[in-house]
Amino acid sequence: MEDAQGHAAAAEFPFLRELARQFRDHGGPAAWDGLPDAEAVAPLLGRRDRRRGGRDAEPDPEVYWRIELFYRAVAVAIEARTGVACTPMLRMHHEAAGRVVVVAGRLVVVSKNLRDAHRFGFDDLSELVDAGERAVASGVALVERFPELARYPG
Amino acid sequence: MEDAQGHAAAAEFPFLRELARQFRDHGGPAAWDGLPDAEAVAPLLGRRDRRRGGRDAEPDPEVYWRIELFYRAVAVAIEARTGVACTPMLRMHHEAAGRVVVVAGRLVVVSKNLRDAHRFGFDDLSELVDAGERAVASGVALVERFPELARYPG
């Protein structure tokens, strides 16, 4: 359903549905096919330490992949609600610290500094959904506040 | 030398000097130490195809490193001229195509779509310097046009 500006309503594109789709499409060898949304996003639940080996070991490369899928879902949801193309971009400074942004035109609609990337996750589904919907809502608000920058060509 | 706003003058931070510093600091095992600026940036000169093997082979990983150093120098130069912290971020969609941005606060001060990343380079030094200074100047102009976004916290 679209409103008068051609934007999809938030209710039509809940964050959880999009995130579950990301895991089904990109989360691995069809492991999440057929699972309900709440189970497809299970890799993001729990804040366990995802390093291989001891405390100083590098994070499992899948750590970055989970972060990437979360912010891809944020980007897709903002795009669905605003009609503006959004790109997630992740940069790690070292193995556990970095920054993730979602970019629309010349606007950074979401920005998050990552610390302890190897612990990226949420205590439970409700915390995950809250964090995702909050990121999406603040991104949508920024697009609406600076529409000309969000639609800036190139 | 700084002006009344505490910003460094462009003449004090020419792009070429910063790019040469990037290659000296990060370009490899001290290979560029002691070389004049114009020679330290030699890896970016020439548009030869930097793939290993045939036409469909993947680019040499150093391709991405050269792109990264170029946009790091752009970011450092914009930061030096505006006083605003700038972060370069590179995202490849597949091995030869992607996007590079320089982010300041909530503003994307430089944005470039990359095609043929394996050919990233410049015909000669003057083309390289022109491209770098142009990217820096347009980034500085955008920071000055949207100072509150460039200084946006987080």
PDB file of C-alpha atoms in Angstrom:
ATOM      1  CA  MET A   1       0.000   0.000   0.000  1.00  0.00           C
ATOM      2  CA  GLU A   2       1.393   3.404  -0.911  1.00  0.00           C
ATOM      3  CA  ASP A   3       0.487   6.839   0.383  1.00  0.00           C
ATOM      4  CA  ALA A   4      -0.078   9.981  -1.647  1.00  0.00           C
ATOM      5  CA  GLN A   5       3.687  10.535  -2.104  1.00  0.00           C
ATOM      6  CA  GLY A   6       4.118   7.000  -3.409  1.00  0.00           C
ATOM      7  CA  HIS A   7       5.842   5.857  -0.215  1.00  0.00           C
ATOM      8  CA  ALA A   8       5.140   2.472   1.237  1.00  0.00           C
ATOM      9  CA  ALA A   9       3.671   2.463   4.721  1.00  0.00           C
ATOM     10  CA  ALA A  10       5.930   1.236   7.533  1.00  0.00           C
ATOM     11  CA  ALA A  11       3.379  -1.424   8.435  1.00  0.00           C
ATOM     12  CA  GLU A  12       3.814  -2.941   4.985  1.00  0.00           C
ATOM     13  CA  PHE A  13       7.572  -3.242   5.411  1.00  0.00           C
ATOM     14  CA  PRO A  14       8.296  -4.244   8.981  1.00  0.00           C
ATOM     15  CA  PHE A  15      11.999  -4.459   9.734  1.00  0.00           C
ATOM     16  CA  LEU A  16      11.818  -8.030  11.006  1.00  0.00           C
ATOM     17  CA  ARG A  17      10.325  -9.325   7.778  1.00  0.00           C
ATOM     18  CA  GLU A  18      13.089  -7.677   5.736  1.00  0.00           C
ATOM     19  CA  LEU A  19      15.837  -8.926   8.043  1.00  0.00           C
ATOM     20  CA  ALA A  20      14.487 -12.491   7.857  1.00  0.00           C
ATOM     21  CA  ARG A  21      14.486 -12.163   4.062  1.00  0.00           C
ATOM     22  CA  GLN A  22      18.152 -11.098   4.155  1.00  0.00           C
ATOM     23  CA  PHE A  23      19.055 -14.203   6.133  1.00  0.00           C
ATOM     24  CA  ARG A  24      17.046 -16.445   3.800  1.00  0.00           C
ATOM     25  CA  ASP A  25      18.615 -14.896   0.690  1.00  0.00           C
ATOM     26  CA  HIS A  26      22.199 -14.402   1.885  1.00  0.00           C
ATOM     27  CA  GLY A  27      22.575 -16.121   5.234  1.00  0.00           C
ATOM     28  CA  GLY A  28      24.140 -19.326   4.046  1.00  0.00           C
ATOM     29  CA  PRO A  29      23.268 -22.515   2.251  1.00  0.00           C
ATOM     30  CA  ALA A  30      19.469 -22.226   2.429  1.00  0.00           C
ATOM     31  CA  ALA A  31      19.667 -22.885   6.158  1.00  0.00           C
ATOM     32  CA  TRP A  32      16.828 -20.491   6.949  1.00  0.00           C
ATOM     33  CA  ASP A  33      14.401 -21.532   4.234  1.00  0.00           C
ATOM     34  CA  GLY A  34      10.992 -22.290   5.610  1.00  0.00           C
ATOM     35  CA  LEU A  35      11.722 -20.946   9.082  1.00  0.00           C
ATOM     36  CA  PRO A  36       9.425 -18.309  10.552  1.00  0.00           C
ATOM     37  CA  ASP A  37      10.880 -14.768  10.604  1.00  0.00           C
ATOM     38  CA  ALA A  38      11.670 -14.900  14.310  1.00  0.00           C
ATOM     39  CA  GLU A  39      13.806 -18.022  13.819  1.00  0.00           C
ATOM     40  CA  ALA A  40      15.497 -16.936  10.586  1.00  0.00           C
ATOM     41  CA  VAL A  41      17.168 -14.049  12.461  1.00  0.00           C
ATOM     42  CA  ALA A  42      18.403 -16.279  15.305  1.00  0.00           C
ATOM     43  CA  PRO A  43      22.094 -15.741  14.383  1.00  0.00           C
ATOM     44  CA  LEU A  44      21.709 -12.163  15.715  1.00  0.00           C
ATOM     45  CA  LEU A  45      20.277 -13.235  19.060  1.00  0.00           C
ATOM     46  CA  GLY A  46      22.577 -13.622  22.035  1.00  0.00           C
ATOM     47  CA  ARG A  47      25.641 -11.529  22.732  1.00  0.00           C
ATOM     48  CA  ARG A  48      28.056 -14.407  22.922  1.00  0.00           C
ATOM     49  CA  ASP A  49      31.672 -13.741  22.032  1.00  0.00           C
ATOM     50  CA  ARG A  50      32.179 -14.873  18.446  1.00  0.00           C
ATOM     51  CA  ARG A  51      35.939 -15.088  18.295  1.00  0.00           C
ATOM     52  CA  ARG A  52      37.807 -18.160  17.284  1.00  0.00           C
ATOM     53  CA  GLY A  53      40.218 -19.129  20.034  1.00  0.00           C
ATOM     54  CA  GLY A  54      41.003 -16.965  23.070  1.00  0.00           C
ATOM     55  CA  ARG A  55      40.233 -13.403  24.033  1.00  0.00           C
ATOM     56  CA  ASP A  56      42.705 -11.832  21.623  1.00  0.00           C
ATOM     57  CA  ALA A  57      41.770 -13.986  18.640  1.00  0.00           C
ATOM     58  CA  GLU A  58      40.130 -12.528  15.555  1.00  0.00           C
ATOM     59  CA  PRO A  59      36.350 -12.543  15.251  1.00  0.00           C
ATOM     60  CA  ASP A  60      34.721 -15.214  13.138  1.00  0.00           C
ATOM     61  CA  PRO A  61      34.351 -13.670   9.627  1.00  0.00           C
ATOM     62  CA  GLU A  62      30.625 -14.361   9.919  1.00  0.00           C
ATOM     63  CA  VAL A  63      30.532 -11.604  12.529  1.00  0.00           C
ATOM     64  CA  TYR A  64      30.899  -9.035   9.759  1.00  0.00           C
ATOM     65  CA  TRP A  65      28.349 -10.841   7.655  1.00  0.00           C
ATOM     66  CA  ARG A  66      25.719 -10.639  10.433  1.00  0.00           C
ATOM     67  CA  ILE A  67      26.395  -6.917  10.876  1.00  0.00           C
ATOM     68  CA  GLU A  68      26.154  -6.471   7.127  1.00  0.00           C
ATOM     69  CA  LEU A  69      22.805  -8.280   6.909  1.00  0.00           C
ATOM     70  CA  PHE A  70      21.374  -6.225   9.771  1.00  0.00           C
ATOM     71  CA  TYR A  71      22.281  -2.914   8.114  1.00  0.00           C
ATOM     72  CA  ARG A  72      21.232  -4.166   4.686  1.00  0.00           C
ATOM     73  CA  ALA A  73      17.804  -4.775   6.147  1.00  0.00           C
ATOM     74  CA  VAL A  74      17.848  -1.264   7.639  1.00  0.00           C
ATOM     75  CA  ALA A  75      18.808   0.158   4.219  1.00  0.00           C
ATOM     76  CA  VAL A  76      16.106  -1.789   2.368  1.00  0.00           C
ATOM     77  CA  ALA A  77      13.460  -0.728   4.895  1.00  0.00           C
ATOM     78  CA  ILE A  78      14.414   2.968   4.641  1.00  0.00           C
ATOM     79  CA  GLU A  79      14.385   2.675   0.858  1.00  0.00           C
ATOM     80  CA  ALA A  80      10.950   1.029   0.933  1.00  0.00           C
ATOM     81  CA  ARG A  81       9.533   3.769   3.155  1.00  0.00           C
ATOM     82  CA  THR A  82      11.073   6.775   1.377  1.00  0.00           C
ATOM     83  CA  GLY A  83      11.612   5.702  -2.221  1.00  0.00           C
ATOM     84  CA  VAL A  84      15.258   6.820  -1.984  1.00  0.00           C
ATOM     85  CA  ALA A  85      18.036   4.354  -2.874  1.00  0.00           C
ATOM     86  CA  CYS A  86      20.123   3.421   0.201  1.00  0.00           C
ATOM     87  CA  THR A  87      23.502   1.676   0.389  1.00  0.00           C
ATOM     88  CA  PRO A  88      24.994   0.138   3.531  1.00  0.00           C
ATOM     89  CA  MET A  89      28.779   0.467   3.894  1.00  0.00           C
ATOM     90  CA  LEU A  90      30.933  -1.206   6.558  1.00  0.00           C
ATOM     91  CA  ARG A  91      34.485  -0.276   7.425  1.00  0.00           C
ATOM     92  CA  MET A  92      36.478  -2.067  10.086  1.00  0.00           C
ATOM     93  CA  HIS A  93      39.451  -0.172  11.561  1.00  0.00           C
ATOM     94  CA  HIS A  94      40.761  -3.312  13.141  1.00  0.00           C
ATOM     95  CA  GLU A  95      39.173  -6.684  13.689  1.00  0.00           C
ATOM     96  CA  ALA A  96      36.704  -5.618  16.379  1.00  0.00           C
ATOM     97  CA  ALA A  97      36.151  -1.886  15.836  1.00  0.00           C
ATOM     98  CA  GLY A  98      34.785   0.017  12.892  1.00  0.00           C
ATOM     99  CA  ARG A  99      31.906   1.994  11.514  1.00  0.00           C
ATOM    100  CA  VAL A 100      28.819   1.160   9.546  1.00  0.00           C
ATOM    101  CA  VAL A 101      26.795   3.726   7.634  1.00  0.00           C
ATOM    102  CA  VAL A 102      23.778   3.710   5.370  1.00  0.00           C
ATOM    103  CA  VAL A 103      24.140   6.265   2.605  1.00  0.00           C
ATOM    104  CA  ALA A 104      21.384   7.851   0.479  1.00  0.00           C
ATOM    105  CA  GLY A 105      22.673  10.264  -2.155  1.00  0.00           C
ATOM    106  CA  ARG A 106      24.896  12.685  -0.226  1.00  0.00           C
ATOM    107  CA  LEU A 107      23.251  11.962   3.120  1.00  0.00           C
ATOM    108  CA  VAL A 108      24.451   9.517   5.787  1.00  0.00           C
ATOM    109  CA  VAL A 109      21.047   8.370   7.003  1.00  0.00           C
ATOM    110  CA  VAL A 110      22.363   5.872   9.570  1.00  0.00           C
ATOM    111  CA  SER A 111      25.746   5.911  11.286  1.00  0.00           C
ATOM    112  CA  LYS A 112      26.968   3.554  13.968  1.00  0.00           C
ATOM    113  CA  ASN A 113      30.387   3.137  15.500  1.00  0.00           C
ATOM    114  CA  LEU A 114      31.105  -0.508  16.181  1.00  0.00           C
ATOM    115  CA  ARG A 115      33.050  -1.654  19.196  1.00  0.00           C
ATOM    116  CA  ASP A 116      33.299  -5.302  20.187  1.00  0.00           C
ATOM    117  CA  ALA A 117      32.051  -6.297  16.742  1.00  0.00           C
ATOM    118  CA  HIS A 118      32.557  -9.914  17.788  1.00  0.00           C
ATOM    119  CA  ARG A 119      29.721  -9.440  20.284  1.00  0.00           C
ATOM    120  CA  PHE A 120      27.304  -7.839  17.816  1.00  0.00           C
ATOM    121  CA  GLY A 121      23.850  -9.152  18.609  1.00  0.00           C
ATOM    122  CA  PHE A 122      20.751  -8.577  20.686  1.00  0.00           C
ATOM    123  CA  ASP A 123      19.516 -10.063  23.945  1.00  0.00           C
ATOM    124  CA  ASP A 124      16.219 -11.106  22.449  1.00  0.00           C
ATOM    125  CA  LEU A 125      13.931 -10.620  19.506  1.00  0.00           C
ATOM    126  CA  SER A 126      12.183  -7.605  20.954  1.00  0.00           C
ATOM    127  CA  GLU A 127      15.503  -5.778  21.473  1.00  0.00           C
ATOM    128  CA  LEU A 128      16.521  -6.636  17.899  1.00  0.00           C
ATOM    129  CA  VAL A 129      13.254  -5.364  16.434  1.00  0.00           C
ATOM    130  CA  ASP A 130      13.385  -2.195  18.552  1.00  0.00           C
ATOM    131  CA  ALA A 131      16.953  -1.429  17.432  1.00  0.00           C
ATOM    132  CA  GLY A 132      16.147  -2.061  13.786  1.00  0.00           C
ATOM    133  CA  GLU A 133      12.918  -0.077  13.760  1.00  0.00           C
ATOM    134  CA  ARG A 134      14.611   2.790  15.616  1.00  0.00           C
ATOM    135  CA  ALA A 135      17.450   2.919  13.065  1.00  0.00           C
ATOM    136  CA  VAL A 136      14.933   2.826  10.218  1.00  0.00           C
ATOM    137  CA  ALA A 137      12.733   5.536  11.768  1.00  0.00           C
ATOM    138  CA  SER A 138      15.658   7.908  12.368  1.00  0.00           C
ATOM    139  CA  GLY A 139      16.924   7.271   8.827  1.00  0.00           C
ATOM    140  CA  VAL A 140      13.501   7.999   7.351  1.00  0.00           C
ATOM    141  CA  ALA A 141      13.284  11.191   9.443  1.00  0.00           C
ATOM    142  CA  LEU A 142      16.658  12.369   8.138  1.00  0.00           C
ATOM    143  CA  VAL A 143      15.666  11.675   4.510  1.00  0.00           C
ATOM    144  CA  GLU A 144      12.495  13.692   5.066  1.00  0.00           C
ATOM    145  CA  ARG A 145      14.463  16.532   6.641  1.00  0.00           C
ATOM    146  CA  PHE A 146      17.073  16.714   3.852  1.00  0.00           C
ATOM    147  CA  PRO A 147      15.279  15.384   0.778  1.00  0.00           C
ATOM    148  CA  GLU A 148      17.454  17.255  -1.700  1.00  0.00           C
ATOM    149  CA  LEU A 149      20.659  15.761  -0.255  1.00  0.00           C
ATOM    150  CA  ALA A 150      19.160  12.260  -0.113  1.00  0.00           C
ATOM    151  CA  ARG A 151      18.300  12.562  -3.811  1.00  0.00           C
ATOM    152  CA  TYR A 152      21.572  14.257  -4.773  1.00  0.00           C
ATOM    153  CA  PRO A 153      22.809  12.653  -7.980  1.00  0.00           C
ATOM    154  CA  GLY A 154      26.024  10.642  -7.913  1.00  0.00           C
TER     155      GLY A 154
ATOM    156  CA  MET B   1      49.458  28.262   8.402  1.00  0.00           C
ATOM    157  CA  GLU B   2      45.837  28.673   9.462  1.00  0.00           C
ATOM    158  CA  ASP B   3      43.261  31.273   8.511  1.00  0.00           C
ATOM    159  CA  ALA B   4      40.942  33.154  10.853  1.00  0.00           C
ATOM    160  CA  GLN B   5      38.604  30.137  11.150  1.00  0.00           C
ATOM    161  CA  GLY B   6      41.516  27.917  12.120  1.00  0.00           C
ATOM    162  CA  HIS B   7      41.425  26.120   8.773  1.00  0.00           C
ATOM    163  CA  ALA B   8      44.610  25.226   7.008  1.00  0.00           C
ATOM    164  CA  ALA B   9      45.087  26.838   3.633  1.00  0.00           C
ATOM    165  CA  ALA B  10      44.910  24.586   0.574  1.00  0.00           C
ATOM    166  CA  ALA B  11      48.416  25.600  -0.416  1.00  0.00           C
ATOM    167  CA  GLU B  12      49.707  24.178   2.852  1.00  0.00           C
ATOM    168  CA  PHE B  13      48.125  20.785   2.187  1.00  0.00           C
ATOM    169  CA  PRO B  14      48.457  20.021  -1.495  1.00  0.00           C
ATOM    170  CA  PHE B  15      46.808  16.768  -2.470  1.00  0.00           C
ATOM    171  CA  LEU B  16      49.945  15.318  -4.054  1.00  0.00           C
ATOM    172  CA  ARG B  17      51.975  15.703  -0.880  1.00  0.00           C
ATOM    173  CA  GLU B  18      49.319  13.916   1.167  1.00  0.00           C
ATOM    174  CA  LEU B  19      48.919  11.118  -1.383  1.00  0.00           C
ATOM    175  CA  ALA B  20      52.699  10.554  -1.446  1.00  0.00           C
ATOM    176  CA  ARG B  21      52.618  10.373   2.352  1.00  0.00           C
ATOM    177  CA  GLN B  22      49.892   7.705   2.165  1.00  0.00           C
ATOM    178  CA  PHE B  23      52.059   5.587  -0.119  1.00  0.00           C
ATOM    179  CA  ARG B  24      55.093   6.055   2.106  1.00  0.00           C
ATOM    180  CA  ASP B  25      53.131   5.151   5.245  1.00  0.00           C
ATOM    181  CA  HIS B  26      50.901   2.370   3.903  1.00  0.00           C
ATOM    182  CA  GLY B  27      52.029   1.517   0.392  1.00  0.00           C
ATOM    183  CA  GLY B  28      54.148  -1.479   1.235  1.00  0.00           C
ATOM    184  CA  PRO B  29      57.424  -2.418   2.822  1.00  0.00           C
ATOM    185  CA  ALA B  30      58.998   1.036   2.861  1.00  0.00           C
ATOM    186  CA  ALA B  31      59.244   0.851  -0.921  1.00  0.00           C
ATOM    187  CA  TRP B  32      58.540   4.559  -1.390  1.00  0.00           C
ATOM    188  CA  ASP B  33      60.763   5.938   1.361  1.00  0.00           C
ATOM    189  CA  GLY B  34      63.018   8.650   0.087  1.00  0.00           C
ATOM    190  CA  LEU B  35      61.327   8.975  -3.283  1.00  0.00           C
ATOM    191  CA  PRO B  36      60.081  12.392  -4.384  1.00  0.00           C
ATOM    192  CA  ASP B  37      56.288  12.828  -4.200  1.00  0.00           C
ATOM    193  CA  ALA B  38      55.831  12.417  -7.939  1.00  0.00           C
ATOM    194  CA  GLU B  39      57.521   9.009  -7.855  1.00  0.00           C
ATOM    195  CA  ALA B  40      55.945   7.768  -4.634  1.00  0.00           C
ATOM    196  CA  VAL B  41      52.520   7.889  -6.314  1.00  0.00           C
ATOM    197  CA  ALA B  42      53.701   5.995  -9.417  1.00  0.00           C
ATOM    198  CA  PRO B  43      51.483   2.945  -8.639  1.00  0.00           C
ATOM    199  CA  LEU B  44      48.484   5.119  -9.613  1.00  0.00           C
ATOM    200  CA  LEU B  45      49.922   6.154 -12.965  1.00  0.00           C
ATOM    201  CA  GLY B  46      48.983   4.229 -16.068  1.00  0.00           C
ATOM    202  CA  ARG B  47      45.624   2.607 -16.747  1.00  0.00           C
ATOM    203  CA  ARG B  48      46.944  -0.864 -17.333  1.00  0.00           C
ATOM    204  CA  ASP B  49      44.675  -3.768 -16.571  1.00  0.00           C
ATOM    205  CA  ARG B  50      45.615  -5.066 -13.135  1.00  0.00           C
ATOM    206  CA  ARG B  51      43.984  -8.484 -13.190  1.00  0.00           C
ATOM    207  CA  ARG B  52      45.847 -11.659 -12.541  1.00  0.00           C
ATOM    208  CA  GLY B  53      45.384 -13.987 -15.493  1.00  0.00           C
ATOM    209  CA  GLY B  54      42.925 -13.427 -18.343  1.00  0.00           C
ATOM    210  CA  ARG B  55      40.156 -10.928 -18.976  1.00  0.00           C
ATOM    211  CA  ASP B  56      37.703 -12.513 -16.560  1.00  0.00           C
ATOM    212  CA  ALA B  57      40.178 -12.993 -13.740  1.00  0.00           C
ATOM    213  CA  GLU B  58      39.870 -11.147 -10.460  1.00  0.00           C
ATOM    214  CA  PRO B  59      41.743  -7.876  -9.955  1.00  0.00           C
ATOM    215  CA  ASP B  60      44.960  -7.928  -7.986  1.00  0.00           C
ATOM    216  CA  PRO B  61      43.994  -7.154  -4.339  1.00  0.00           C
ATOM    217  CA  GLU B  62      46.390  -4.216  -4.515  1.00  0.00           C
ATOM    218  CA  VAL B  63      43.897  -2.581  -6.861  1.00  0.00           C
ATOM    219  CA  TYR B  64      41.619  -1.936  -3.888  1.00  0.00           C
ATOM    220  CA  TRP B  65      44.540  -0.756  -1.829  1.00  0.00           C
ATOM    221  CA  ARG B  66      45.480   1.880  -4.415  1.00  0.00           C
ATOM    222  CA  ILE B  67      41.884   3.117  -4.579  1.00  0.00           C
ATOM    223  CA  GLU B  68      41.805   3.213  -0.784  1.00  0.00           C
ATOM    224  CA  LEU B  69      45.026   5.240  -0.561  1.00  0.00           C
ATOM    225  CA  PHE B  70      43.784   7.737  -3.154  1.00  0.00           C
ATOM    226  CA  TYR B  71      40.546   8.391  -1.262  1.00  0.00           C
ATOM    227  CA  ARG B  72      42.315   8.387   2.101  1.00  0.00           C
ATOM    228  CA  ALA B  73      44.443  11.225   0.769  1.00  0.00           C
ATOM    229  CA  VAL B  74      41.280  13.004  -0.418  1.00  0.00           C
ATOM    230  CA  ALA B  75      39.749  12.544   3.057  1.00  0.00           C
ATOM    231  CA  VAL B  76      42.851  13.800   4.880  1.00  0.00           C
ATOM    232  CA  ALA B  77      43.077  16.845   2.602  1.00  0.00           C
ATOM    233  CA  ILE B  78      39.407  17.762   3.136  1.00  0.00           C
ATOM    234  CA  GLU B  79      39.873  17.310   6.879  1.00  0.00           C
ATOM    235  CA  ALA B  80      42.974  19.514   6.839  1.00  0.00           C
ATOM    236  CA  ARG B  81      41.163  22.287   4.953  1.00  0.00           C
ATOM    237  CA  THR B  82      37.880  22.219   6.911  1.00  0.00           C
ATOM    238  CA  GLY B  83      38.745  20.918  10.365  1.00  0.00           C
ATOM    239  CA  VAL B  84      35.989  18.283  10.030  1.00  0.00           C
ATOM    240  CA  ALA B  85      36.836  14.595  10.546  1.00  0.00           C
ATOM    241  CA  CYS B  86      36.478  12.616   7.291  1.00  0.00           C
ATOM    242  CA  THR B  87      36.341   8.835   6.773  1.00  0.00           C
ATOM    243  CA  PRO B  88      36.777   7.079   3.432  1.00  0.00           C
ATOM    244  CA  MET B  89      34.642   3.971   2.889  1.00  0.00           C
ATOM    245  CA  LEU B  90      34.911   1.533  -0.019  1.00  0.00           C
ATOM    246  CA  ARG B  91      32.315  -1.056  -0.980  1.00  0.00           C
ATOM    247  CA  MET B  92      32.771  -3.413  -3.905  1.00  0.00           C
ATOM    248  CA  HIS B  93      29.604  -4.965  -5.378  1.00  0.00           C
ATOM    249  CA  HIS B  94      31.653  -7.473  -7.284  1.00  0.00           C
ATOM    250  CA  GLU B  95      35.326  -7.670  -8.040  1.00  0.00           C
ATOM    251  CA  ALA B  96      35.475  -4.753 -10.470  1.00  0.00           C
ATOM    252  CA  ALA B  97      32.514  -2.522  -9.574  1.00  0.00           C
ATOM    253  CA  GLY B  98      31.667  -0.682  -6.403  1.00  0.00           C
ATOM    254  CA  ARG B  99      31.402   2.661  -4.718  1.00  0.00           C
ATOM    255  CA  VAL B 100      33.723   4.773  -2.678  1.00  0.00           C
ATOM    256  CA  VAL B 101      32.572   7.609  -0.430  1.00  0.00           C
ATOM    257  CA  VAL B 102      34.177  10.033   1.972  1.00  0.00           C
ATOM    258  CA  VAL B 103      31.914  10.689   4.945  1.00  0.00           C
ATOM    259  CA  ALA B 104      31.973  13.672   7.338  1.00  0.00           C
ATOM    260  CA  GLY B 105      29.376  13.471  10.105  1.00  0.00           C
ATOM    261  CA  ARG B 106      26.090  12.869   8.298  1.00  0.00           C
ATOM    262  CA  LEU B 107      27.347  14.260   4.988  1.00  0.00           C
ATOM    263  CA  VAL B 108      28.754  12.265   2.054  1.00  0.00           C
ATOM    264  CA  VAL B 109      31.341  14.807   0.905  1.00  0.00           C
ATOM    265  CA  VAL B 110      32.760  12.687  -1.936  1.00  0.00           C
ATOM    266  CA  SER B 111      30.994   9.899  -3.819  1.00  0.00           C
ATOM    267  CA  LYS B 112      32.301   7.951  -6.753  1.00  0.00           C
ATOM    268  CA  ASN B 113      30.942   4.896  -8.498  1.00  0.00           C
ATOM    269  CA  LEU B 114      33.749   2.590  -9.540  1.00  0.00           C
ATOM    270  CA  ARG B 115      33.632   0.618 -12.739  1.00  0.00           C
ATOM    271  CA  ASP B 116      36.629  -1.277 -14.051  1.00  0.00           C
ATOM    272  CA  ALA B 117      38.305  -0.985 -10.654  1.00  0.00           C
ATOM    273  CA  HIS B 118      41.157  -3.087 -12.036  1.00  0.00           C
ATOM    274  CA  ARG B 119      41.961  -0.163 -14.334  1.00  0.00           C
ATOM    275  CA  PHE B 120      41.890   2.493 -11.599  1.00  0.00           C
ATOM    276  CA  GLY B 121      44.667   4.962 -12.322  1.00  0.00           C
ATOM    277  CA  PHE B 122      45.541   8.126 -14.186  1.00  0.00           C
ATOM    278  CA  ASP B 123      47.243   8.761 -17.511  1.00  0.00           C
ATOM    279  CA  ASP B 124      49.849  11.009 -15.950  1.00  0.00           C
ATOM    280  CA  LEU B 125      50.700  12.984 -12.846  1.00  0.00           C
ATOM    281  CA  SER B 126      48.857  16.087 -13.940  1.00  0.00           C
ATOM    282  CA  GLU B 127      45.625  14.118 -14.457  1.00  0.00           C
ATOM    283  CA  LEU B 128      46.071  12.495 -11.034  1.00  0.00           C
ATOM    284  CA  VAL B 129      46.617  15.828  -9.280  1.00  0.00           C
ATOM    285  CA  ASP B 130      43.674  17.423 -11.108  1.00  0.00           C
ATOM    286  CA  ALA B 131      41.349  14.578 -10.113  1.00  0.00           C
ATOM    287  CA  GLY B 132      42.502  14.652  -6.498  1.00  0.00           C
ATOM    288  CA  GLU B 133      42.319  18.419  -6.116  1.00  0.00           C
ATOM    289  CA  ARG B 134      38.896  18.475  -7.813  1.00  0.00           C
ATOM    290  CA  ALA B 135      37.541  15.838  -5.406  1.00  0.00           C
ATOM    291  CA  VAL B 136      39.000  17.748  -2.452  1.00  0.00           C
ATOM    292  CA  ALA B 137      37.621  21.101  -3.627  1.00  0.00           C
ATOM    293  CA  SER B 138      34.100  19.742  -4.167  1.00  0.00           C
ATOM    294  CA  GLY B 139      34.231  18.019  -0.778  1.00  0.00           C
ATOM    295  CA  VAL B 140      35.334  21.228   0.933  1.00  0.00           C
ATOM    296  CA  ALA B 141      32.546  23.142  -0.843  1.00  0.00           C
ATOM    297  CA  LEU B 142      29.939  20.645   0.377  1.00  0.00           C
ATOM    298  CA  VAL B 143      31.211  20.858   3.976  1.00  0.00           C
ATOM    299  CA  GLU B 144      30.976  24.646   3.796  1.00  0.00           C
ATOM    300  CA  ARG B 145      27.451  24.450   2.364  1.00  0.00           C
ATOM    301  CA  PHE B 146      26.163  22.009   5.008  1.00  0.00           C
ATOM    302  CA  PRO B 147      28.360  22.635   8.055  1.00  0.00           C
ATOM    303  CA  GLU B 148      25.791  21.419  10.576  1.00  0.00           C
ATOM    304  CA  LEU B 149      25.467  18.036   8.827  1.00  0.00           C
ATOM    305  CA  ALA B 150      29.235  17.668   8.455  1.00  0.00           C
ATOM    306  CA  ARG B 151      29.584  18.235  12.194  1.00  0.00           C
ATOM    307  CA  TYR B 152      26.574  16.115  13.123  1.00  0.00           C
ATOM    308  CA  PRO B 153      27.517  13.961  16.109  1.00  0.00           C
ATOM    309  CA  GLY B 154      27.687  10.180  15.641  1.00  0.00           C
TER     310      GLY B 154
END
